[in-house]
């Protein structure tokens, strides 16, 4: 009986369970549905999902943003000639995939032989090599490029190739910086390179870096709403932000003087192979730098040589200046009243606490007056003068001349320099330029006090900046101190005259007929990593500083040369091969930049971008000879640059948009050949001096990557 009742009770539960389950399911469904309703209500009301704004997401989905690239500002010389400006370069490539079409027309290379023949006229690569690239060994290659000769092509060359209408030939555009003068104060001007995916250019050296915020423009954009196929949506508005182009930097450089200096520097670098070479030409009354260069250097238009030296030696390298420092020692002694020119001293050597100082001439010159110490460049005499001043007075003048401090020139990376002054020996040797480290611009600043009646000028490389908003900042000559008087400056200049005019003076090699010249030479020792100083005839920093005309200074020229590896001539002879022609060229130019009437010079006309025949006629009518490089019909670059002065009947080189071919160089001077090397960016071995008598690459040969030899002989 109990068993029967238990069975009936068990059978009654399923119905009730089903009912409870149904109620629970309905409740759960209503709860989920309520959650969805609340969620949808929240999304509809607030317009956000997981903190993402739906309206903005929709805008992003249908919005198309196009960057409108701003132009980077230009860098100009003092008369407005372009040194650096914005440009685009192009890389050529060829599509080989036969499935690629443009509509119904094939968009691949259909005639490889014809394509190779045509492209060989515009690229520095042979027809055979182009054809080999168009027939790769690998199968299923979609496209090919043509190596270095197919990159960094100008717009002019691109247009010429486009005009040939070759199927499958395309170009990839790259924002770039155009440096039309090639090797031209390269470390001073610097370079700008692409630093981000957007292709924007950023200055990474020199003025390009120093004034990057001025030169860099502000990109704009065009924003519109389109569908998935790129069509503009109905009633959609287009938002436009106009780009703002970068500002302009005007330098103090004179293109004519700068180009000439580069030619002279390259000649010395090629012939004597110094480890370092610097030269700066400055206006003696304003501090404006008219020309400045260094070696090693690089071609800013191609980048060749950039890997060898990134530092601007003029401001970033410290060195012991040697005897040019005696200008400052003598000036300080005269100004302090501690200079006694008629007092005699025993030259040759002098013992000091900590060591012995020797004259460069073994045994010295016997007992001589202190007035002879400067023209003879006697170290012992300078020590005598320093001791009569006293270390305290001498150090005060080093401070007045601002050694150990940056000049503040508008170039990045300038060093402070360093003065060792703890011990009597340290104090003494600073009098002749050892134990003190300077940079080139610090020496230019110090010498300016002598050339400018005692008022010391800050070296100036920028004359004006025009900002993006049109506002101008003008950099005026800046007097940064007056360490000496006008009378002292005149006495120092007179002593510098003796260096070049006295028979036993150390600067006789720099004498220039008809030029009132004041000079001081220098031979600075180089510290050895093992301690002490290096030994050997060439292990010095040789230098010369000159002021002309001495009676009314207009120019200061300072040159340094470190460790010439092929010292086949005396250091003075080597430096004079730059100093004398450079100073003469400067003196032929008046202070305001015009050439004196008695010089046989003329303005180089502007023919870049002109048709070749027109350009040739224009150059000839201006009084110059003309040489053409390349097979094109349009001029893309010229040397000397337009607006500069050059001797009549001298050679003007024109680079065309066609394939770069070898001209007949027979009879060309070395300076003309150096311009040719600079313009083409090709490597040549130059043998001998004088004029070209032989070239290893025949006239008309395509200039590829191979280097050649050019031989010179005196006529």
C-alpha positions as CSV (number, residue, x, y, z in Angstrom):
1,X,0.0,0.0,0.0
2,X,2.8,2.4,0.8
3,X,4.6,1.4,-2.3
4,X,1.5,2.3,-4.5
5,X,1.1,5.8,-2.8
6,X,4.7,6.5,-3.3
7,X,4.4,5.9,-7.1
8,X,1.4,8.2,-7.5
9,X,3.2,11.0,-5.6
10,X,6.2,10.7,-7.9
11,X,4.2,10.9,-11.1
12,X,2.5,14.2,-10.0
13,X,5.8,16.2,-10.0
14,X,6.6,16.4,-13.7
15,X,3.7,18.6,-14.6
16,X,4.6,21.0,-11.8
17,X,8.3,21.0,-12.8
18,X,7.3,21.8,-16.4
19,X,5.2,24.7,-15.3
20,X,8.0,26.1,-13.1
21,X,10.6,25.6,-15.9
22,X,8.3,27.4,-18.3
23,X,7.8,30.3,-16.0
24,X,11.6,30.5,-15.4
25,X,12.3,30.4,-19.1
26,X,9.8,33.2,-19.8
27,X,11.3,35.3,-17.0
28,X,14.8,34.7,-18.2
29,X,13.8,35.6,-21.8
30,X,12.0,38.8,-20.6
31,X,15.1,39.7,-18.6
32,X,17.4,39.3,-21.6
33,X,15.0,41.2,-23.8
34,X,14.8,43.9,-21.2
35,X,18.6,44.1,-21.1
36,X,18.7,44.5,-24.9
37,X,16.0,47.1,-24.8
38,X,17.9,49.0,-22.1
39,X,21.2,48.6,-24.1
40,X,19.6,49.8,-27.3
41,X,18.0,52.7,-25.5
42,X,21.3,53.7,-24.0
43,X,23.1,53.5,-27.3
44,X,20.4,55.4,-29.0
45,X,20.4,58.1,-26.3
46,X,24.1,58.4,-25.6
47,X,25.5,57.4,-29.0
48,X,28.4,55.3,-27.6
49,X,29.4,51.7,-27.6
50,X,32.3,50.6,-25.4
51,X,33.4,54.2,-25.1
52,X,33.4,54.6,-28.9
53,X,31.3,57.4,-30.3
54,X,29.1,55.9,-33.0
55,X,28.8,59.2,-34.9
56,X,32.5,59.6,-35.0
57,X,33.0,56.0,-36.0
58,X,30.6,56.5,-38.9
59,X,32.4,59.6,-39.9
60,X,35.7,57.6,-39.9
61,X,34.2,54.9,-41.9
62,X,33.1,57.2,-44.7
63,X,35.6,60.0,-44.2
64,X,38.5,60.4,-46.6
65,X,41.4,62.6,-45.4
66,X,44.0,63.8,-48.0
67,X,47.2,65.4,-46.6
68,X,48.1,68.6,-48.4
69,X,51.9,68.7,-48.2
70,X,53.4,72.1,-47.3
71,X,56.6,73.1,-49.0
72,X,59.7,73.4,-46.9
73,X,61.2,76.9,-47.0
74,X,64.3,77.8,-49.0
75,X,67.8,78.6,-47.9
76,X,69.3,81.4,-49.9
77,X,72.7,83.2,-50.3
78,X,73.0,86.9,-49.4
79,X,71.7,88.0,-52.8
80,X,68.8,85.6,-53.0
81,X,70.4,82.8,-55.0
82,X,69.0,79.4,-54.0
83,X,71.2,77.1,-51.9
84,X,68.5,74.7,-50.8
85,X,64.8,74.3,-51.8
86,X,62.0,71.8,-51.9
87,X,61.7,69.4,-54.7
88,X,60.5,65.9,-55.7
89,X,62.6,63.2,-57.0
90,X,61.4,60.1,-58.9
91,X,62.2,56.4,-59.0
92,X,61.5,54.7,-62.2
93,X,60.2,51.1,-62.3
94,X,58.9,48.7,-65.0
95,X,55.8,46.4,-64.7
96,X,56.4,43.0,-66.3
97,X,53.2,41.2,-65.3
98,X,51.2,40.6,-68.5
99,X,48.0,40.5,-66.5
100,X,48.4,44.2,-65.5
101,X,46.2,46.4,-67.6
102,X,44.9,50.0,-67.6
103,X,41.4,49.5,-68.9
104,X,41.7,47.6,-72.1
105,X,45.3,48.7,-72.7
106,X,48.3,46.7,-71.5
107,X,50.1,48.3,-68.6
108,X,53.3,46.3,-68.8
109,X,56.5,46.4,-70.9
110,X,55.4,45.1,-74.3
111,X,58.6,45.8,-76.2
112,X,61.6,45.2,-74.0
113,X,64.2,46.0,-76.6
114,X,62.7,49.3,-77.5
115,X,62.2,50.2,-73.9
116,X,65.8,49.4,-73.0
117,X,67.0,51.5,-76.0
118,X,64.9,54.5,-75.0
119,X,65.7,54.4,-71.3
120,X,69.4,54.2,-71.9
121,X,69.2,57.8,-73.3
122,X,68.0,59.1,-70.0
123,X,69.5,56.9,-67.3
124,X,73.2,56.4,-66.5
125,X,73.0,52.7,-67.4
126,X,73.7,50.9,-70.6
127,X,71.0,49.5,-72.9
128,X,72.3,45.9,-72.3
129,X,72.0,46.3,-68.5
130,X,68.5,47.7,-68.8
131,X,67.5,44.8,-71.0
132,X,68.9,42.3,-68.5
133,X,66.8,43.9,-65.8
134,X,63.7,43.6,-68.0
135,X,64.4,39.9,-68.4
136,X,64.9,38.7,-64.8
137,X,66.0,35.1,-64.2
138,X,63.2,34.6,-61.7
139,X,59.7,33.8,-63.0
140,X,56.5,35.6,-62.1
141,X,58.2,39.0,-61.3
142,X,55.6,41.7,-61.1
143,X,57.9,44.7,-61.5
144,X,61.6,45.6,-61.6
145,X,63.7,48.7,-60.8
146,X,67.0,49.9,-62.2
147,X,69.2,50.4,-59.1
148,X,70.8,53.7,-58.3
149,X,70.7,55.1,-61.8
150,X,66.9,54.8,-61.7
151,X,66.5,56.8,-58.5
152,X,66.5,60.5,-57.6
153,X,65.5,61.5,-61.1
154,X,64.5,65.1,-61.7
155,X,61.0,66.2,-62.8
156,X,62.6,67.2,-66.1
157,X,63.9,63.7,-66.8
158,X,60.6,62.2,-65.7
159,X,58.7,64.3,-68.2
160,X,61.1,63.4,-71.0
161,X,60.6,59.7,-70.3
162,X,56.8,60.2,-70.0
163,X,56.8,61.8,-73.4
164,X,58.1,58.6,-74.9
165,X,54.9,56.8,-73.9
166,X,56.4,53.5,-73.0
167,X,53.9,50.9,-71.7
168,X,54.5,49.6,-68.2
169,X,57.0,52.4,-67.2
170,X,56.0,54.2,-64.0
171,X,57.5,56.5,-61.4
172,X,57.3,56.7,-57.7
173,X,57.4,60.2,-56.3
174,X,59.5,61.1,-53.2
175,X,59.6,64.5,-51.4
176,X,63.2,65.6,-51.4
177,X,65.5,68.5,-50.9
178,X,67.3,70.1,-53.9
179,X,70.8,71.4,-53.4
180,X,71.7,72.8,-56.9
181,X,75.3,73.7,-56.1
182,X,76.4,70.2,-54.9
183,X,79.4,70.6,-52.7
184,X,78.7,74.1,-51.3
185,X,79.3,74.8,-47.6
186,X,77.7,71.4,-47.2
187,X,78.1,71.1,-43.4
188,X,77.1,74.7,-42.8
189,X,73.9,74.4,-44.9
190,X,73.3,70.9,-43.7
191,X,70.7,68.5,-45.1
192,X,67.0,67.7,-44.6
193,X,65.8,64.1,-44.8
194,X,62.5,62.2,-44.5
195,X,62.0,61.1,-40.9
196,X,58.5,59.8,-40.9
197,X,56.0,57.8,-43.0
198,X,54.3,60.9,-44.1
199,X,57.3,61.9,-46.1
200,X,57.9,65.2,-44.3
201,X,61.5,66.5,-44.3
202,X,63.4,67.3,-41.1
203,X,66.7,69.1,-40.9
204,X,69.4,66.9,-39.4
205,X,72.5,69.0,-39.9
206,X,73.6,72.6,-40.2
207,X,71.2,75.5,-40.9
208,X,68.6,72.9,-42.0
209,X,68.6,71.6,-38.4
210,X,69.1,75.0,-36.6
211,X,66.2,76.6,-38.4
212,X,64.0,73.5,-38.8
213,X,61.0,75.0,-37.1
214,X,61.2,78.0,-39.4
215,X,61.8,76.0,-42.6
216,X,59.2,73.3,-41.9
217,X,55.8,74.1,-43.2
218,X,52.4,73.2,-41.6
219,X,50.6,70.5,-43.7
220,X,47.0,71.0,-44.5
221,X,44.3,68.5,-45.4
222,X,41.2,67.9,-47.5
223,X,38.4,66.0,-45.6
224,X,35.4,64.6,-47.4
225,X,32.8,61.8,-47.0
226,X,32.7,59.1,-49.6
227,X,31.1,55.7,-50.1
228,X,33.0,52.4,-50.4
229,X,33.6,53.2,-54.1
230,X,35.1,56.6,-53.4
231,X,32.1,58.6,-54.6
232,X,31.2,61.7,-52.6
233,X,28.1,61.2,-50.4
234,X,25.0,63.4,-51.1
235,X,24.9,66.6,-49.1
236,X,28.4,65.8,-47.7
237,X,30.6,68.8,-47.0
238,X,34.3,69.0,-47.8
239,X,36.5,70.5,-45.1
240,X,39.7,72.1,-46.3
241,X,42.7,73.3,-44.4
242,X,45.2,75.1,-46.6
243,X,48.9,74.2,-46.0
244,X,51.3,76.9,-44.8
245,X,54.6,76.8,-46.5
246,X,57.8,77.1,-44.5
247,X,59.8,80.3,-44.0
248,X,63.0,81.4,-45.7
249,X,66.5,81.7,-44.4
250,X,68.9,84.2,-46.0
251,X,72.6,83.4,-45.3
252,X,75.5,85.7,-45.4
253,X,77.3,83.5,-48.0
254,X,78.4,84.8,-51.3
255,X,77.8,82.2,-54.0
256,X,80.7,83.3,-56.2
257,X,83.3,83.3,-53.4
258,X,81.9,80.1,-51.9
259,X,82.1,78.2,-55.2
260,X,85.7,79.4,-55.7
261,X,86.7,78.4,-52.3
262,X,85.2,74.9,-52.8
263,X,87.3,74.6,-56.0
264,X,90.5,75.6,-54.2
265,X,89.8,73.3,-51.3
266,X,89.1,70.3,-53.5
267,X,92.4,70.9,-55.4
268,X,94.4,70.8,-52.1
269,X,92.5,67.9,-50.8
270,X,93.0,65.9,-53.9
271,X,96.7,66.7,-54.2
272,X,97.9,66.6,-50.6
273,X,95.3,64.5,-48.8
274,X,95.1,66.3,-45.4
275,X,93.1,64.5,-42.7
276,X,91.2,67.7,-42.2
277,X,91.0,71.1,-43.9
278,X,89.0,74.2,-43.0
279,X,88.7,77.7,-44.4
280,X,86.5,80.7,-43.5
281,X,86.4,84.1,-45.2
282,X,84.7,86.9,-43.1
283,X,83.9,90.5,-43.6
284,X,86.3,92.3,-41.3
285,X,83.9,95.0,-40.2
286,X,80.6,93.1,-39.8
287,X,81.5,89.5,-38.8
288,X,79.5,88.2,-41.8
289,X,80.8,84.9,-43.1
290,X,81.1,85.2,-46.9
291,X,82.5,81.7,-47.5
292,X,83.2,78.7,-45.3
293,X,84.1,75.1,-46.0
294,X,85.8,72.0,-44.7
295,X,87.2,68.7,-45.9
296,X,86.2,65.9,-45.7
297,X,82.9,67.2,-47.1
298,X,80.0,65.7,-49.0
299,X,77.8,66.5,-52.0
300,X,74.5,67.6,-50.6
301,X,72.7,66.9,-53.9
302,X,73.7,63.2,-54.0
303,X,74.8,62.5,-50.4
304,X,78.1,61.2,-51.6
305,X,80.8,61.4,-48.9
306,X,78.2,62.0,-46.1
307,X,79.1,58.8,-44.3
308,X,82.8,60.0,-43.9
309,X,82.0,63.1,-41.8
310,X,78.8,64.2,-40.1
311,X,80.4,66.9,-37.9
312,X,80.6,70.5,-38.8
313,X,84.3,71.0,-38.1
314,X,84.0,74.8,-38.0
315,X,82.0,74.7,-34.7
316,X,82.0,71.1,-33.4
317,X,85.8,70.2,-33.5
318,X,88.2,71.5,-30.8
319,X,91.9,71.8,-31.6
320,X,95.0,73.5,-30.3
321,X,95.5,76.5,-32.6
322,X,99.3,76.9,-32.4
323,X,101.0,80.1,-33.2
324,X,98.0,82.0,-34.7
325,X,97.1,82.4,-31.0
326,X,100.1,84.7,-30.7
327,X,97.9,87.4,-32.3
328,X,95.9,87.3,-29.0
329,X,99.0,87.1,-26.8
330,X,100.6,90.2,-28.4
331,X,97.3,92.2,-28.4
332,X,96.8,91.4,-24.7
333,X,100.4,92.4,-23.8
334,X,100.2,95.7,-25.6
335,X,96.8,96.5,-24.2
336,X,97.9,95.7,-20.6
337,X,101.0,97.8,-20.9
338,X,103.3,94.8,-20.4
339,X,104.8,94.7,-23.8
340,X,108.4,96.0,-24.1
341,X,109.5,95.5,-27.7
342,X,113.1,96.7,-27.2
343,X,113.8,94.4,-24.4
344,X,116.2,91.5,-25.3
345,X,115.8,87.9,-24.4
346,X,117.7,84.7,-25.1
347,X,115.8,82.7,-27.7
348,X,116.1,78.9,-28.3
349,X,114.7,77.4,-25.1
350,X,113.5,78.3,-21.6
351,X,113.1,76.1,-18.6
352,X,109.9,76.3,-16.6
353,X,108.5,74.6,-13.6
354,X,107.4,71.3,-15.1
355,X,109.3,71.3,-18.4
356,X,111.2,73.1,-21.1
357,X,109.8,75.3,-24.0
358,X,111.7,75.2,-27.3
359,X,111.6,77.4,-30.3
360,X,110.7,75.8,-33.6
361,X,114.2,76.7,-34.9
362,X,116.7,74.6,-33.0
363,X,119.0,76.8,-31.1
364,X,116.8,79.9,-31.7
365,X,118.2,83.2,-33.1
366,X,120.5,84.2,-30.2
367,X,119.7,87.2,-28.1
368,X,117.0,89.2,-29.9
369,X,114.5,92.0,-29.0
370,X,110.9,91.0,-28.1
371,X,109.8,92.9,-31.2
372,X,111.2,90.0,-33.3
373,X,109.4,87.3,-31.4
374,X,106.2,87.7,-33.3
375,X,107.4,87.8,-36.9
376,X,109.8,85.0,-36.1
377,X,107.1,83.1,-34.3
378,X,109.3,82.5,-31.3
379,X,107.6,80.4,-28.6
380,X,110.3,81.4,-26.0
381,X,109.5,85.1,-26.8
382,X,105.8,84.5,-26.2
383,X,106.5,82.8,-22.9
384,X,108.6,85.8,-21.9
385,X,105.7,88.1,-22.8
386,X,103.2,86.0,-20.9
387,X,105.5,86.0,-17.8
388,X,105.7,89.8,-17.9
389,X,102.0,90.0,-18.1
390,X,101.5,87.5,-15.3
391,X,99.1,84.6,-15.3
392,X,96.3,86.6,-13.8
393,X,96.4,89.3,-16.4
394,X,96.8,86.9,-19.2
395,X,93.9,84.8,-18.1
396,X,91.7,87.9,-17.8
397,X,92.4,88.6,-21.5
398,X,91.6,85.1,-22.5
399,X,88.3,85.7,-20.8
400,X,87.8,89.1,-22.6
401,X,88.5,87.4,-25.9
402,X,85.8,84.9,-24.8
403,X,87.9,81.7,-25.1
404,X,86.2,78.8,-23.4
405,X,82.8,80.1,-24.4
406,X,80.5,79.5,-27.4
407,X,80.4,82.3,-29.9
408,X,76.6,81.7,-30.3
409,X,76.8,81.5,-34.1
410,X,73.5,80.2,-35.5
411,X,74.8,76.7,-36.1
412,X,74.1,73.5,-34.1
413,X,76.6,71.7,-31.9
414,X,79.0,74.4,-31.1
415,X,81.7,73.5,-28.5
416,X,82.9,75.6,-25.6
417,X,86.6,74.9,-26.1
418,X,88.9,74.3,-23.1
419,X,91.7,76.1,-21.3
420,X,94.4,74.3,-19.2
421,X,95.6,76.8,-16.8
422,X,96.4,75.0,-13.5
423,X,100.2,74.9,-13.6
424,X,102.8,77.5,-14.6
425,X,103.8,75.4,-17.7
426,X,100.1,75.2,-18.7
427,X,99.8,79.0,-18.4
428,X,103.0,79.6,-20.4
429,X,102.2,77.4,-23.4
430,X,98.8,78.9,-23.9
431,X,100.7,82.0,-25.1
432,X,101.7,80.2,-28.3
433,X,98.5,78.2,-28.7
434,X,99.1,74.9,-26.9
435,X,97.2,73.8,-23.8
436,X,94.1,75.7,-25.1
437,X,91.4,74.2,-27.3
438,X,89.3,76.3,-29.6
439,X,86.9,76.0,-32.5
440,X,87.3,77.8,-35.8
441,X,84.6,80.4,-35.1
442,X,86.2,81.3,-31.8
443,X,89.4,82.2,-33.6
444,X,87.4,84.2,-36.2
445,X,85.7,86.1,-33.4
446,X,89.0,86.8,-31.6
447,X,90.8,88.0,-34.8
448,X,87.9,90.3,-35.5
449,X,88.9,92.5,-32.6
450,X,92.2,93.2,-34.4
451,X,90.5,93.8,-37.8
452,X,87.7,96.0,-36.4
453,X,89.5,98.6,-34.3
454,X,89.4,96.6,-31.1
455,X,85.6,95.8,-31.2
456,X,85.1,92.0,-31.3
457,X,82.4,90.8,-33.6
458,X,80.2,87.7,-33.3
459,X,80.6,85.5,-36.4
460,X,77.4,85.7,-38.4
461,X,76.1,83.2,-41.0
462,X,72.4,84.2,-41.2
463,X,71.4,87.7,-42.3
464,X,67.6,87.4,-42.3
465,X,64.8,85.0,-41.6
466,X,61.3,85.3,-43.1
467,X,58.9,83.3,-40.9
468,X,55.8,81.4,-42.1
469,X,53.6,84.2,-41.1
470,X,55.6,86.7,-43.1
471,X,57.3,88.3,-40.1
472,X,61.0,89.1,-40.6
473,X,63.9,88.7,-38.2
474,X,67.0,90.6,-39.3
475,X,70.4,89.7,-37.8
476,X,72.5,92.7,-37.5
477,X,76.3,92.8,-36.8
478,X,76.8,92.2,-33.1
479,X,79.8,93.6,-31.1
480,X,80.3,91.1,-28.2
481,X,83.2,92.9,-26.5
482,X,86.1,95.3,-26.8
483,X,89.1,93.5,-25.4
484,X,91.6,96.0,-26.9
485,X,91.7,99.6,-28.1
486,X,91.9,100.9,-31.7
487,X,95.5,101.8,-31.1
488,X,96.4,98.3,-29.9
489,X,94.7,96.8,-32.9
490,X,96.7,99.0,-35.2
491,X,100.0,97.9,-33.5
492,X,99.1,94.2,-33.9
493,X,98.3,94.6,-37.6
494,X,101.6,96.3,-38.1
495,X,103.3,93.4,-36.4
496,X,101.4,91.0,-38.7
497,X,102.7,93.0,-41.7
498,X,106.3,92.1,-40.6
499,X,105.4,88.4,-40.6
500,X,104.8,88.6,-44.4
501,X,107.2,91.3,-45.4
502,X,110.4,90.7,-43.3
503,X,112.9,88.4,-45.0
504,X,113.0,86.2,-42.0
505,X,109.3,86.4,-41.3
506,X,107.4,83.1,-41.2
507,X,104.7,84.3,-43.7
508,X,106.8,85.3,-46.7
509,X,105.1,82.6,-48.8
510,X,101.8,84.5,-48.5
511,X,103.1,87.8,-49.9
512,X,100.8,89.2,-52.7
513,X,102.1,91.8,-55.0
514,X,100.3,95.1,-54.6
515,X,98.3,93.9,-51.5
516,X,98.8,95.4,-48.1
517,X,98.6,92.2,-46.2
518,X,98.8,91.3,-42.5
519,X,99.4,87.6,-41.6
520,X,100.2,85.2,-38.8
521,X,101.1,81.6,-39.4
522,X,100.6,78.7,-37.1
523,X,101.9,75.2,-36.5
524,X,100.0,73.5,-33.7
525,X,101.0,70.2,-32.2
526,X,98.5,67.4,-32.0
527,X,98.0,65.5,-28.8
528,X,98.8,61.8,-28.9
529,X,96.3,59.3,-27.5
530,X,99.3,57.8,-25.6
531,X,100.1,61.1,-24.0
532,X,102.3,64.0,-25.1
533,X,102.3,65.2,-28.7
534,X,102.7,63.4,-32.1
535,X,106.0,63.7,-33.9
536,X,106.9,63.8,-37.6
537,X,107.0,66.5,-40.2
538,X,103.3,66.3,-41.1
539,X,101.7,65.6,-37.7
540,X,100.7,69.2,-37.1
541,X,97.7,71.5,-37.6
542,X,99.2,74.1,-40.0
543,X,97.3,77.4,-40.2
544,X,97.3,80.9,-41.5
545,X,95.2,84.0,-40.6
546,X,95.3,87.0,-42.8
547,X,93.8,90.5,-42.9
548,X,93.6,92.6,-46.0
549,X,93.9,95.4,-46.8
550,X,95.9,95.9,-43.6
551,X,95.5,99.7,-43.8
552,X,91.7,99.4,-44.0
553,X,90.6,95.8,-43.2
554,X,87.8,94.4,-45.3
555,X,88.4,90.7,-45.1
556,X,89.7,88.1,-42.6
557,X,90.7,84.7,-44.1
558,X,91.6,81.8,-41.8
559,X,92.7,78.4,-43.0
560,X,93.7,75.3,-41.1
561,X,95.2,72.0,-42.4
562,X,95.6,68.9,-40.4
563,X,98.2,66.2,-41.1
564,X,98.6,66.2,-44.9
565,X,99.3,62.7,-46.0
566,X,101.2,63.7,-49.2
567,X,103.3,66.6,-48.0
568,X,105.2,67.1,-51.2
569,X,105.5,70.8,-50.6
570,X,106.1,73.0,-47.5
571,X,102.9,73.6,-45.5
572,X,103.1,77.4,-46.3
573,X,103.2,76.6,-50.0
574,X,100.1,74.3,-49.7
575,X,98.1,76.8,-47.7
576,X,99.2,79.7,-49.9
577,X,97.6,77.9,-52.9
578,X,94.2,78.5,-51.2
579,X,95.0,81.7,-49.3
580,X,96.4,83.9,-52.1
581,X,93.8,83.3,-54.9
582,X,91.0,83.4,-52.4
583,X,92.0,86.6,-50.8
584,X,92.7,88.1,-54.3
585,X,89.2,87.1,-55.4
586,X,87.7,88.7,-52.3
587,X,89.7,91.9,-52.8
588,X,88.4,92.0,-56.4
589,X,85.0,92.3,-54.8
590,X,84.1,95.4,-53.0
591,X,82.4,95.3,-49.6
592,X,78.9,95.5,-51.1
593,X,79.5,92.6,-53.4
594,X,80.1,94.3,-56.7
595,X,83.2,93.5,-58.7
596,X,85.8,96.2,-59.2
597,X,85.7,97.8,-62.6
598,X,89.3,97.0,-63.4
599,X,88.7,93.2,-63.1
600,X,88.0,91.2,-66.2
601,X,84.8,89.6,-64.8
602,X,81.1,89.3,-65.7
603,X,77.9,88.0,-64.2
604,X,77.1,84.4,-64.9
605,X,73.6,84.3,-66.5
606,X,70.8,82.1,-65.2
607,X,70.1,79.4,-67.7
608,X,68.8,76.5,-65.6
609,X,65.6,75.1,-67.0
610,X,66.2,76.8,-70.3
611,X,66.4,75.0,-73.6
612,X,70.0,73.9,-74.3
613,X,70.5,75.9,-77.5
614,X,69.1,79.1,-75.9
615,X,71.3,78.5,-72.8
616,X,74.4,78.1,-74.9
617,X,73.7,81.3,-76.8
618,X,73.0,83.2,-73.6
619,X,76.3,82.0,-71.9
620,X,78.4,82.9,-75.0
621,X,76.8,86.3,-75.3
622,X,77.7,87.0,-71.6
623,X,81.4,86.5,-72.5
624,X,82.0,82.9,-71.4
625,X,83.0,79.6,-73.0
626,X,80.4,76.8,-72.6
627,X,80.7,73.1,-72.1
628,X,77.7,70.7,-72.2
629,X,77.4,67.5,-70.3
630,X,74.7,65.0,-71.3
631,X,72.5,64.3,-74.3
632,X,69.4,66.2,-73.3
633,X,67.9,69.4,-74.8
634,X,67.2,71.2,-71.5
635,X,69.6,72.5,-68.8
636,X,68.9,71.1,-65.3
637,X,72.0,72.5,-63.5
638,X,74.9,74.9,-64.1
639,X,78.3,75.8,-62.6
640,X,79.2,78.5,-61.7
641,X,75.8,79.3,-60.3
642,X,73.8,82.2,-61.8
643,X,74.3,85.6,-60.3
644,X,77.9,85.0,-59.4
645,X,81.0,86.7,-60.9
646,X,83.5,84.8,-63.1
647,X,86.4,85.7,-65.3
648,X,85.4,86.4,-68.9
649,X,86.2,83.5,-71.3
650,X,86.2,81.1,-68.4
651,X,84.2,77.9,-68.8
652,X,80.5,77.6,-67.7
653,X,79.3,74.0,-67.4
654,X,75.8,73.0,-68.3
655,X,74.3,69.7,-67.2
656,X,71.3,68.6,-69.4
657,X,68.4,66.3,-68.7
658,X,69.6,63.6,-71.0
659,X,71.9,60.6,-70.3
660,X,75.1,61.8,-68.6
661,X,78.0,61.4,-71.0
662,X,81.7,62.1,-70.9
663,X,82.8,65.4,-72.6
664,X,86.2,66.0,-74.3
665,X,88.2,67.5,-71.4
666,X,91.4,68.1,-73.4
667,X,92.8,71.5,-72.5
668,X,90.6,72.0,-69.5
669,X,92.2,73.5,-66.4
670,X,92.1,71.6,-63.1
671,X,89.6,74.1,-61.7
672,X,87.2,73.4,-64.6
673,X,87.6,69.6,-64.1
674,X,86.9,70.0,-60.4
675,X,83.7,71.8,-61.4
676,X,82.9,68.9,-63.8
677,X,83.4,66.4,-60.9
678,X,81.3,68.4,-58.6
679,X,78.5,68.8,-61.1
680,X,78.3,65.1,-62.1
681,X,79.1,63.6,-58.7
682,X,81.3,61.0,-60.4
683,X,84.7,59.8,-59.0
684,X,87.8,60.5,-61.0
685,X,91.5,60.1,-60.2
686,X,93.3,63.3,-61.0
687,X,97.0,63.0,-61.8
688,X,99.4,65.9,-62.2
689,X,98.8,69.6,-62.5
690,X,98.0,72.1,-65.2
691,X,95.8,71.2,-68.1
692,X,94.2,68.0,-69.2
693,X,96.2,65.9,-71.7
694,X,94.5,62.5,-71.3
695,X,91.3,61.0,-70.1
696,X,90.7,57.3,-69.6
697,X,87.0,57.5,-70.4
698,X,86.4,58.4,-74.1
699,X,84.3,61.3,-75.2
700,X,80.6,60.4,-75.5
701,X,80.8,57.4,-73.2
702,X,77.9,57.0,-70.8
703,X,79.0,57.9,-67.3
704,X,78.0,55.0,-65.1
705,X,79.4,54.0,-61.7
706,X,82.9,53.3,-63.0
707,X,85.7,55.8,-62.1
708,X,88.2,57.1,-64.5
709,X,91.6,58.8,-64.6
710,X,92.3,62.3,-65.8
711,X,95.9,63.4,-66.4
712,X,97.2,67.0,-66.3
713,X,100.4,68.6,-67.5
714,X,101.8,72.1,-67.2
715,X,101.9,73.9,-70.5
